[in-house]
Short mmCIF file of C-alpha atoms in Angstrom, two decimals:
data_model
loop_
_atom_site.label_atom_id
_atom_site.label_comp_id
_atom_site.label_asym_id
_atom_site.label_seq_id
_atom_site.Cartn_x
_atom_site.Cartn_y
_atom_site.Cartn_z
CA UNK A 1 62.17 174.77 174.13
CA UNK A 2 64.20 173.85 177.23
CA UNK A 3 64.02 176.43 179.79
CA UNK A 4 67.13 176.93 182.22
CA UNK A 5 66.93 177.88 185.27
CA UNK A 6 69.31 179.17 187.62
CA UNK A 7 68.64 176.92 190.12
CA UNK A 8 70.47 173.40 188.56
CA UNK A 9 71.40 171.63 191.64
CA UNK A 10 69.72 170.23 194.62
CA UNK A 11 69.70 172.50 197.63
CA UNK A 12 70.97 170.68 201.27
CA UNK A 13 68.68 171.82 203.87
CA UNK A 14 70.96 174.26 205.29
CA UNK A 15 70.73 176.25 202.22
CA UNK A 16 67.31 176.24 202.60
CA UNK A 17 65.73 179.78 201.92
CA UNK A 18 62.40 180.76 203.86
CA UNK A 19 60.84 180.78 200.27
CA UNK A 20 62.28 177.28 199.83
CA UNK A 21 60.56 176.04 202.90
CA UNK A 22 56.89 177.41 202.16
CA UNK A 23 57.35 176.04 198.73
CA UNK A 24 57.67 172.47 199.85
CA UNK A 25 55.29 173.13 202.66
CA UNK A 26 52.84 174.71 200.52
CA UNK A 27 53.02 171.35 198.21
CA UNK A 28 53.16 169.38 200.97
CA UNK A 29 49.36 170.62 202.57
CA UNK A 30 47.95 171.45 199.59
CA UNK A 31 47.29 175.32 200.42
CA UNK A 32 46.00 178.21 198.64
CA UNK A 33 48.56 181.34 197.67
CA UNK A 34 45.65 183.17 197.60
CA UNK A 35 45.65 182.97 201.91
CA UNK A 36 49.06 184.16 201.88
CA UNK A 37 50.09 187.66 202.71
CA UNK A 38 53.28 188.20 201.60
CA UNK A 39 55.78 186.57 199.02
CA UNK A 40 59.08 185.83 200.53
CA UNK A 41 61.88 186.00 197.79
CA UNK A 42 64.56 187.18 198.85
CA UNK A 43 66.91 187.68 195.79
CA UNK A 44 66.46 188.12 191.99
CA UNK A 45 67.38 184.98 190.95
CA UNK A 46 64.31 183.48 193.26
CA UNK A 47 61.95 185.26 191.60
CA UNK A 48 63.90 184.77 187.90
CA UNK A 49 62.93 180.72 189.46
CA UNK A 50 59.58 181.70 189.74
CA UNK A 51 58.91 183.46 186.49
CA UNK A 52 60.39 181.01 184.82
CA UNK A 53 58.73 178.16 186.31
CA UNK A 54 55.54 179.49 185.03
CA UNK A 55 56.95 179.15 181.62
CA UNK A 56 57.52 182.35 180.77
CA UNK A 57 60.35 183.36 179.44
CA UNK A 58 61.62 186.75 181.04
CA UNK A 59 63.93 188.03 178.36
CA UNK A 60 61.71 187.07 174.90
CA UNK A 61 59.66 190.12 174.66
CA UNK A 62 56.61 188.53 173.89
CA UNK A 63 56.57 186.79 177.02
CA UNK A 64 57.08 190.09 178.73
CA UNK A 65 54.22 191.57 177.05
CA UNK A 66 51.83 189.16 178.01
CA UNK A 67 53.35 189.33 181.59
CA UNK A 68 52.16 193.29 181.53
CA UNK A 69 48.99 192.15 180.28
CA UNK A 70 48.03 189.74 182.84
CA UNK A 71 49.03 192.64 185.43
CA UNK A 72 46.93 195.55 183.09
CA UNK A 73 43.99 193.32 183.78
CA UNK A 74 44.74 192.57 187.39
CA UNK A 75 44.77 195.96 188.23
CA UNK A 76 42.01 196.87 185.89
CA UNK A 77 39.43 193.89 187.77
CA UNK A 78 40.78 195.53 191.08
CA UNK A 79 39.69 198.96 190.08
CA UNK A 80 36.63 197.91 188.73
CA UNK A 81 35.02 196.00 190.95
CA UNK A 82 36.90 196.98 194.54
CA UNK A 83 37.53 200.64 193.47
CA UNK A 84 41.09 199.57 194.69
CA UNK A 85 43.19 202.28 195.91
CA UNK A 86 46.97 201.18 193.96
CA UNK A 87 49.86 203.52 194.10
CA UNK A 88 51.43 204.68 190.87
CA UNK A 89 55.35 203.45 191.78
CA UNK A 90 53.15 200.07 192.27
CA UNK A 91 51.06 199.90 188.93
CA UNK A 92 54.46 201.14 186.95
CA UNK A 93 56.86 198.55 188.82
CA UNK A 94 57.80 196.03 186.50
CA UNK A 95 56.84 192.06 187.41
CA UNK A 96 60.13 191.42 188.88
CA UNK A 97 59.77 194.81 190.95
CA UNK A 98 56.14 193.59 191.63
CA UNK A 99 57.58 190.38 193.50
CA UNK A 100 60.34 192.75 195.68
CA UNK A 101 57.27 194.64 196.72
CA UNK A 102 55.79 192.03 197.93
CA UNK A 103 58.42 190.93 199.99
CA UNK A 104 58.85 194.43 201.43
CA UNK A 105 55.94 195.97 204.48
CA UNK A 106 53.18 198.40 204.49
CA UNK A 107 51.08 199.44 201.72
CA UNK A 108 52.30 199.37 198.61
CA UNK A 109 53.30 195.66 200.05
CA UNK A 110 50.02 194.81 200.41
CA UNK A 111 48.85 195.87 196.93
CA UNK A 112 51.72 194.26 194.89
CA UNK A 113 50.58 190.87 196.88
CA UNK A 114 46.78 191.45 196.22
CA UNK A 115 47.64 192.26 192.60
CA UNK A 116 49.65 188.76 192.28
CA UNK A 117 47.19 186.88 193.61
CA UNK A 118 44.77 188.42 190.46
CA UNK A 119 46.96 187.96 187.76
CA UNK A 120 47.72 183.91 189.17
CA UNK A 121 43.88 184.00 188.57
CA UNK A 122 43.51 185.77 185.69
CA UNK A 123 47.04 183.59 183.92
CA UNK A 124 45.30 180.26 185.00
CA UNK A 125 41.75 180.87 183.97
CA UNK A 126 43.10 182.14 180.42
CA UNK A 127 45.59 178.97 179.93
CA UNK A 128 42.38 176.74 180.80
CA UNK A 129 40.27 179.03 178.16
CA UNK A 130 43.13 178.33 175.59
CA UNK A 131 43.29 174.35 176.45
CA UNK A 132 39.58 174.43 175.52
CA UNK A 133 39.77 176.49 172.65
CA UNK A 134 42.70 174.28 171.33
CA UNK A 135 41.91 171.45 168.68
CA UNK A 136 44.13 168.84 170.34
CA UNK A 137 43.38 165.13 171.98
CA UNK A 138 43.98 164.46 175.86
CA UNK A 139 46.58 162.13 174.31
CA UNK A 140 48.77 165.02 172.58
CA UNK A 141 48.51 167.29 176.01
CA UNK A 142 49.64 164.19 178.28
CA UNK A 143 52.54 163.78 175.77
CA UNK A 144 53.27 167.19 176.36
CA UNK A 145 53.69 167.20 179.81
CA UNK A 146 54.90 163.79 179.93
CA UNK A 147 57.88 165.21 177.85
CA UNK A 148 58.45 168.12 179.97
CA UNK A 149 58.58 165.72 183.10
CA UNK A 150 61.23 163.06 181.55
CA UNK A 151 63.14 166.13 180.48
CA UNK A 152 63.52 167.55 183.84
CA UNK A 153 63.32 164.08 186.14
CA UNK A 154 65.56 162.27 183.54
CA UNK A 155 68.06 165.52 183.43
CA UNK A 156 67.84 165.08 187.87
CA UNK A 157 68.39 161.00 186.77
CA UNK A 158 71.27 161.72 184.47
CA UNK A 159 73.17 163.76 187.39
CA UNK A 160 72.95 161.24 190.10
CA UNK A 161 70.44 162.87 192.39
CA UNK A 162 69.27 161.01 195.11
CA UNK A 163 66.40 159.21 193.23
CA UNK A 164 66.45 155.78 193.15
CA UNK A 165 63.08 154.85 191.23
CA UNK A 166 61.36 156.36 188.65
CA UNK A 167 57.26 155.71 187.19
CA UNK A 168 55.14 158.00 185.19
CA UNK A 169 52.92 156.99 183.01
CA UNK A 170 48.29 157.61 182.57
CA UNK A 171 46.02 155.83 183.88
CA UNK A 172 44.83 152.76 181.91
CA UNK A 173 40.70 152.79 181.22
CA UNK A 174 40.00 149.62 183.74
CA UNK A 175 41.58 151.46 186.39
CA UNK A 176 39.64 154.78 185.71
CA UNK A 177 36.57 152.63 185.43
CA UNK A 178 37.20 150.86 188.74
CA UNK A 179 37.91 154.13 190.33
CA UNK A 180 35.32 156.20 188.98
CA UNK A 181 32.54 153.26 190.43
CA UNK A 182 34.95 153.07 193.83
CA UNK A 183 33.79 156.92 194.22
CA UNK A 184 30.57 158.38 195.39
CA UNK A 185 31.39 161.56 193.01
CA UNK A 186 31.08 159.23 189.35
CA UNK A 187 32.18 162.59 187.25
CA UNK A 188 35.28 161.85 185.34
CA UNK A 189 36.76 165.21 185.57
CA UNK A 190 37.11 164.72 188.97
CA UNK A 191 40.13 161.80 188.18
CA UNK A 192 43.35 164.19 189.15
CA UNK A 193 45.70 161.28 188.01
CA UNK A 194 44.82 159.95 184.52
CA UNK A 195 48.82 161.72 184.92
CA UNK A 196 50.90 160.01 187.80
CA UNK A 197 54.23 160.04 188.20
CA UNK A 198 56.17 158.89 191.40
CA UNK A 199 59.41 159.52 192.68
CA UNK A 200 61.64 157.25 195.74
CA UNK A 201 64.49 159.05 196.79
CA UNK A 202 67.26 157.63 198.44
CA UNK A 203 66.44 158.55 202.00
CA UNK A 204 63.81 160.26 203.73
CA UNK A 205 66.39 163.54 204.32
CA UNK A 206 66.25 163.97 200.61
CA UNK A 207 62.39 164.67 200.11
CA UNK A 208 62.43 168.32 201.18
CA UNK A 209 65.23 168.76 198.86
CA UNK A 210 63.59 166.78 195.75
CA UNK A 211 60.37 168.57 195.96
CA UNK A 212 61.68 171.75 196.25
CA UNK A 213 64.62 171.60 193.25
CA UNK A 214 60.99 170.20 191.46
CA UNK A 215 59.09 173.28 192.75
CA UNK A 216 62.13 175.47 190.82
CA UNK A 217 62.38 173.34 187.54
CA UNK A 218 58.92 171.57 186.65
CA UNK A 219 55.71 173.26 188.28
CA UNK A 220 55.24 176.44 190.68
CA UNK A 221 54.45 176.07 193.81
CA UNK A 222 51.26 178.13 193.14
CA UNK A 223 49.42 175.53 190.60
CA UNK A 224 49.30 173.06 193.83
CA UNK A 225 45.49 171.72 193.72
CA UNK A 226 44.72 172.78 196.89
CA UNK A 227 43.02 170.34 199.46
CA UNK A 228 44.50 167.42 197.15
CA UNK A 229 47.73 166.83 199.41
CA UNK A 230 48.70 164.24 201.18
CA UNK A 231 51.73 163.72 203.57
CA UNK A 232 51.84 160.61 205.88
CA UNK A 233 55.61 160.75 206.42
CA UNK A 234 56.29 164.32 207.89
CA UNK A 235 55.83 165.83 210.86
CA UNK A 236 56.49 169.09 209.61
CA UNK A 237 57.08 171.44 212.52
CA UNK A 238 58.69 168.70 214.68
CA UNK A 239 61.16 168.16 211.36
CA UNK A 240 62.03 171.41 211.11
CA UNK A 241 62.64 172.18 215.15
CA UNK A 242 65.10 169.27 214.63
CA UNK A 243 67.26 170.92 212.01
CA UNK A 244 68.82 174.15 213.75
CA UNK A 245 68.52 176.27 209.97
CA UNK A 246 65.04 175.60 209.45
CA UNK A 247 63.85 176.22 213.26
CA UNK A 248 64.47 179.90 213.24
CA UNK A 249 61.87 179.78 210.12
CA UNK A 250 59.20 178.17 211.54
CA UNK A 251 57.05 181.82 212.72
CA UNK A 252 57.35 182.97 209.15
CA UNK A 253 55.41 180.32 207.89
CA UNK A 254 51.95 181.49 206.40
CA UNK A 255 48.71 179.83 206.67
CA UNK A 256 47.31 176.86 208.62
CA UNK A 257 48.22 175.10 211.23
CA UNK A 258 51.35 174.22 213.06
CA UNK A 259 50.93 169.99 212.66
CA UNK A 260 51.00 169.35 208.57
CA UNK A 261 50.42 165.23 209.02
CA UNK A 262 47.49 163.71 207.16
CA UNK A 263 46.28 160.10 206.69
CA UNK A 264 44.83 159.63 203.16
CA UNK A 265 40.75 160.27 203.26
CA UNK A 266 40.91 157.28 200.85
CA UNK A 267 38.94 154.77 202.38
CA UNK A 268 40.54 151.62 200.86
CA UNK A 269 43.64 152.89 201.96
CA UNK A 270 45.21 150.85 205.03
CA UNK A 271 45.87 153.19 207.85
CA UNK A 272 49.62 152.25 207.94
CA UNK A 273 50.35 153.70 204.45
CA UNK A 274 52.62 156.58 204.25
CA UNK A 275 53.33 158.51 201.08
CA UNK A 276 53.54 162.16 200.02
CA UNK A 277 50.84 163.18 197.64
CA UNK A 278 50.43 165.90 195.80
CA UNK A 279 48.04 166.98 192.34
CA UNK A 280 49.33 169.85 189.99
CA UNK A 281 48.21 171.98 187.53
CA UNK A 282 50.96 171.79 185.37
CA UNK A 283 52.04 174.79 183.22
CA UNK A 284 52.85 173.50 179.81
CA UNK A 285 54.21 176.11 177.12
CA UNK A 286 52.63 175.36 173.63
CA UNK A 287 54.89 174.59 170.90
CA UNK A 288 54.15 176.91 167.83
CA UNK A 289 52.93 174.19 165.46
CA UNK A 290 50.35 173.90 168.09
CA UNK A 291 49.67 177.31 168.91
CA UNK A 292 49.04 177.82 164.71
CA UNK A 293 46.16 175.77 164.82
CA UNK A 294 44.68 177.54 167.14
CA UNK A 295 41.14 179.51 166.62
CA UNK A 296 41.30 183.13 166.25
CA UNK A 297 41.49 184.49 169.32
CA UNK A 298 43.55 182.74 170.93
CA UNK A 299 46.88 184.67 170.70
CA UNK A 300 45.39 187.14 173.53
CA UNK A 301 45.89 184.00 175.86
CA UNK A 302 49.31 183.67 175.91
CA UNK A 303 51.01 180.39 174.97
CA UNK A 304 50.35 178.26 178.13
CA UNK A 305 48.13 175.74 179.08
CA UNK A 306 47.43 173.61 182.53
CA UNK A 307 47.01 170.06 182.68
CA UNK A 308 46.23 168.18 185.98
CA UNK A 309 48.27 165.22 186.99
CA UNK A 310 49.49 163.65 190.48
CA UNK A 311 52.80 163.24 191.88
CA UNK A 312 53.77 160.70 194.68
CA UNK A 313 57.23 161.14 196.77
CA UNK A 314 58.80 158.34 198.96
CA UNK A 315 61.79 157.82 200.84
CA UNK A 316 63.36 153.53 199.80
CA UNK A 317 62.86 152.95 203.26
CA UNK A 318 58.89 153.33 203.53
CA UNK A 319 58.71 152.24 199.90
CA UNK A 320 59.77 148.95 201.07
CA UNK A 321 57.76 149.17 204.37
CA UNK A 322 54.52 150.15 202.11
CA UNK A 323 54.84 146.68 200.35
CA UNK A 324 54.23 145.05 203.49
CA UNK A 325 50.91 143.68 204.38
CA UNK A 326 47.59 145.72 204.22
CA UNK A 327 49.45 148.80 202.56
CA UNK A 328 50.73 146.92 199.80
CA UNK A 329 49.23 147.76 196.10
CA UNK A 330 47.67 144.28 195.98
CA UNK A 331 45.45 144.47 198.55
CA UNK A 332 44.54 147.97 198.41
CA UNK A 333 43.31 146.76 195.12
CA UNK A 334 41.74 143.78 196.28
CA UNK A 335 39.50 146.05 199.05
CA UNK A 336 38.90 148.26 196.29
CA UNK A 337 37.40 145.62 193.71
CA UNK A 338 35.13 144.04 196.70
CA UNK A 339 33.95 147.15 197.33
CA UNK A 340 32.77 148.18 193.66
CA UNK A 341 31.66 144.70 192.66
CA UNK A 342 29.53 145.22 195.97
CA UNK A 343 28.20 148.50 195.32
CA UNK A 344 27.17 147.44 191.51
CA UNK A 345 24.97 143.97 192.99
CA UNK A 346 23.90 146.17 196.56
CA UNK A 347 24.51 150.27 195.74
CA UNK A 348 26.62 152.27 197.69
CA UNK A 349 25.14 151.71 201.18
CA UNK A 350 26.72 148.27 201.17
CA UNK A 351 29.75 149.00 199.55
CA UNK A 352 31.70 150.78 202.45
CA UNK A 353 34.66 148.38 203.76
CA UNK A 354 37.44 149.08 206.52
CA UNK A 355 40.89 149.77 204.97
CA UNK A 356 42.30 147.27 207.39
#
C-alpha cells in the first residue's frame, strides 16, 4: 500500500525546521534517540511525518491499536522495573499528544520522552521477533524493501529532484566473500549492506535537503544504526553558521559534539575519499498474503518488520573527484584483494596495508 505523506516536496534550507536539522544530523553521525532529551516537532503534520514513516498508518484503526499497545507495554516495563512515577494526563494522551508532550518542559515532558524511547524499543525488538518468526527467504524481504525504495526514489526521479544518479541493488556472494575475509569480525550478520543503494545529487547544497525529504518518506530518523555513519563531506557546524536560518539552531542540537566530520575507519579506504554513509533499519509493512502465513502468534506483533541495508549520498562534484586516483572503486578493490589473498597465505598479522 503506498503511504502519503504530507511532506511531498523537497524542503530549501530556509524552510528548514529544528526537527528537520537533527533528522539529517542524526543520520548524518549515526546517533542514538535514546541520548536525546526532548523531541522537537513543532506542528501536527511533523509528527503525522513521523508516524507515518514508521509505517503505521494513523487513521486505520488497527494500526492505532497496536500504536496503544506498544505504549501499554512501555509504560507497563517502566512501572515494573523503575517503579516509574507517570502522570495520568500522560498515560491517557493519545500518541500524537505523546509527541506534543515531548516537545513541551518539565515533567510530564520528561516522561512522554522516556516513554518514546520504550516503545521505539519495544516496536523494533517485536518487528525483528516477527521477521524471525516469518517463513520467508532474505530474497523476498530485500524485494520488499527494494520495492519500497524504487517507489519512493523513482517517485523523487519522476519529479525532477535534484538527483542525478541512481544504484541500488545486494551485494553479489564474491563480494560478501571478499569482504567477510577483508574483516577481522568473519560473522556474516555483521554485513550491513548485502542492501546498498546510493544517491548523487546535483550539488552539494542539495544533500541536507535529499536526506531529510528521505528521512520523511522512506525510513525514520530513529532506525539509524548508530555508530555506522559516515560523513567525509560536511562540516556540520561550520555549514550551518554559514547559512543565517540554520545558525540560530545550532544550541538546540542534542547529543555529541559540535565537529560531525569523520574519515571512514575502513582501512582500504584512501584517505581522500569523501562520501556520506549511512546503515538503516528499514521499516517494511508486511503485505497480508505475507502476514497469513505467518505462525500463530504473530498478529500480537504488528505488521512490520526491519531489514538492514546501507545508503551512500554524494554531491556530482565529489562523485567525479572520488574517481580520481587512490579513491577510485578500482583500487580500493585492488588494496582490498592484496590484502585478503595475503591474510589467507600469511593470517591477519600480515594482511594490514595503508589505504594510500
Amino acid at each position: 500500500m503506498l503511504i502519503e505523506s504530507s511532506q511531498e516536496r523537497l524542503k530549501a534550507l530556509e524552510e528548514f525546521s529544528l526537527a528537520d536539522l537533527e533528522a539529517v544530523r542524526i543520520t548524518l553521525r549515526g546517533d542514538s534517540v535514546i541520548d536525546w532529551h526532548r523531541v522537537n516537532f513543532a506542528s501536527d503534520d511533523e509528527v503525522r511525518d513521523f508516524i507515518v514513516a514508521q509505517e503505521f498508518l494513523p487513521d486505520e484503526a488497527a494500526d492505532r491499536a497496536r500504536m496503544n499497545a506498544i505504549k501499554d507495554e512501555a509504560i507497563s516495563f517502566l512501572r515494573r522495573h523503575f517503579e516509574y512515577p507517570i502522570p495520568k494526563p500522560v498515560e491517557r494522551a493519545t500518541i500524537e499528544e505523546l509527541f506534543h508532550l515531548a516537545g513541551s518542559r518539565g515533567h510530564r515532558q520528561m516522561c512522554a520522552c522516556t516513554i518514546l524511547k520504550c516503545m521505539h524499543i519495544i516496536h523494533h525488538l517485536d518487528g525483528r521477533e516477527l521477521l524471525f518468526m516469518l517463513p520467508m527467504s532474505d530474497q523476498e524481504v530485500f524485494h520488499l524493501v527494494e520495492e519500497k525504495v524504487y517507489r519512493v526514489i523513482g517517485g523523487m526521479l519522476a519529479e525532477g529532484f535534484p538527483i542525478t544518479e541512481f544504484v541500488g541493488g545486494r551485494k553479489n556472494k564474491d563480494s560478501l566473500y571478499t569482504k567477510l575475509l577483508s574483516k577481522q569480525d568473519t560473522i556474516a550478520s555483521q554485513v550491513y549492506d548485502k542492501l546498498r543503494f546510493r544517491i548523487v545529487t546535483r550539488d552539494r547544497d542539495d544533500i541536507f535537503p535529499v536526506i531529510q525529504y528521505l528521512t520523511k518518506r522512506l525510513f525514520p530518523f530513529n532506525y539509524v544504526i548508530p555508530g555506522q555513519s559516515i560523513n567525509s563531506i560536511f562540516h556540520f557546524k561550520k555549514y550551518c553558521q554559514d547559512n543565517a536560518h540554520l545558525k540560530p539552531m545550532l544550541p538546540e542540537m542534542q547529543a555529541g559534539k559540535d565537529e560531525d566530520y569523520t574519515l571512514s575507519d575502513n582501512e582500504f579506504t584512501a584517505d581522500n575519499y569523501r562520501v556520506i554513509h549511512f546503515v538503516i533499519d528499514m521499516p517494511v509493512r508486511l503485505p497480508k498474503k505475507i502476514l497469513d502465513r505467518a505462525p500463530h502468534g504473530a498478529a500480537a506483533l504488528g505488521p512490520i518488520v526491519f531489514v538492514v541495508c546501507e545508503f551512500q549520498v554524494i554531491d556530482r562534484e565529489t562523485e567525479s573527484s572520488n574517481e580520481l586516483g587512490d579513491a577510485s572503486h578500482a583500487k580500493y578493490k585492488e588494496r582490498q584483494k592484496k590484502a585478503v589473498i595475503r591474510r589467507l597465505q600469511l593470517g591477519m598479522r600480515e594482511m594490514r596495508t595503508p589505504a594510500t
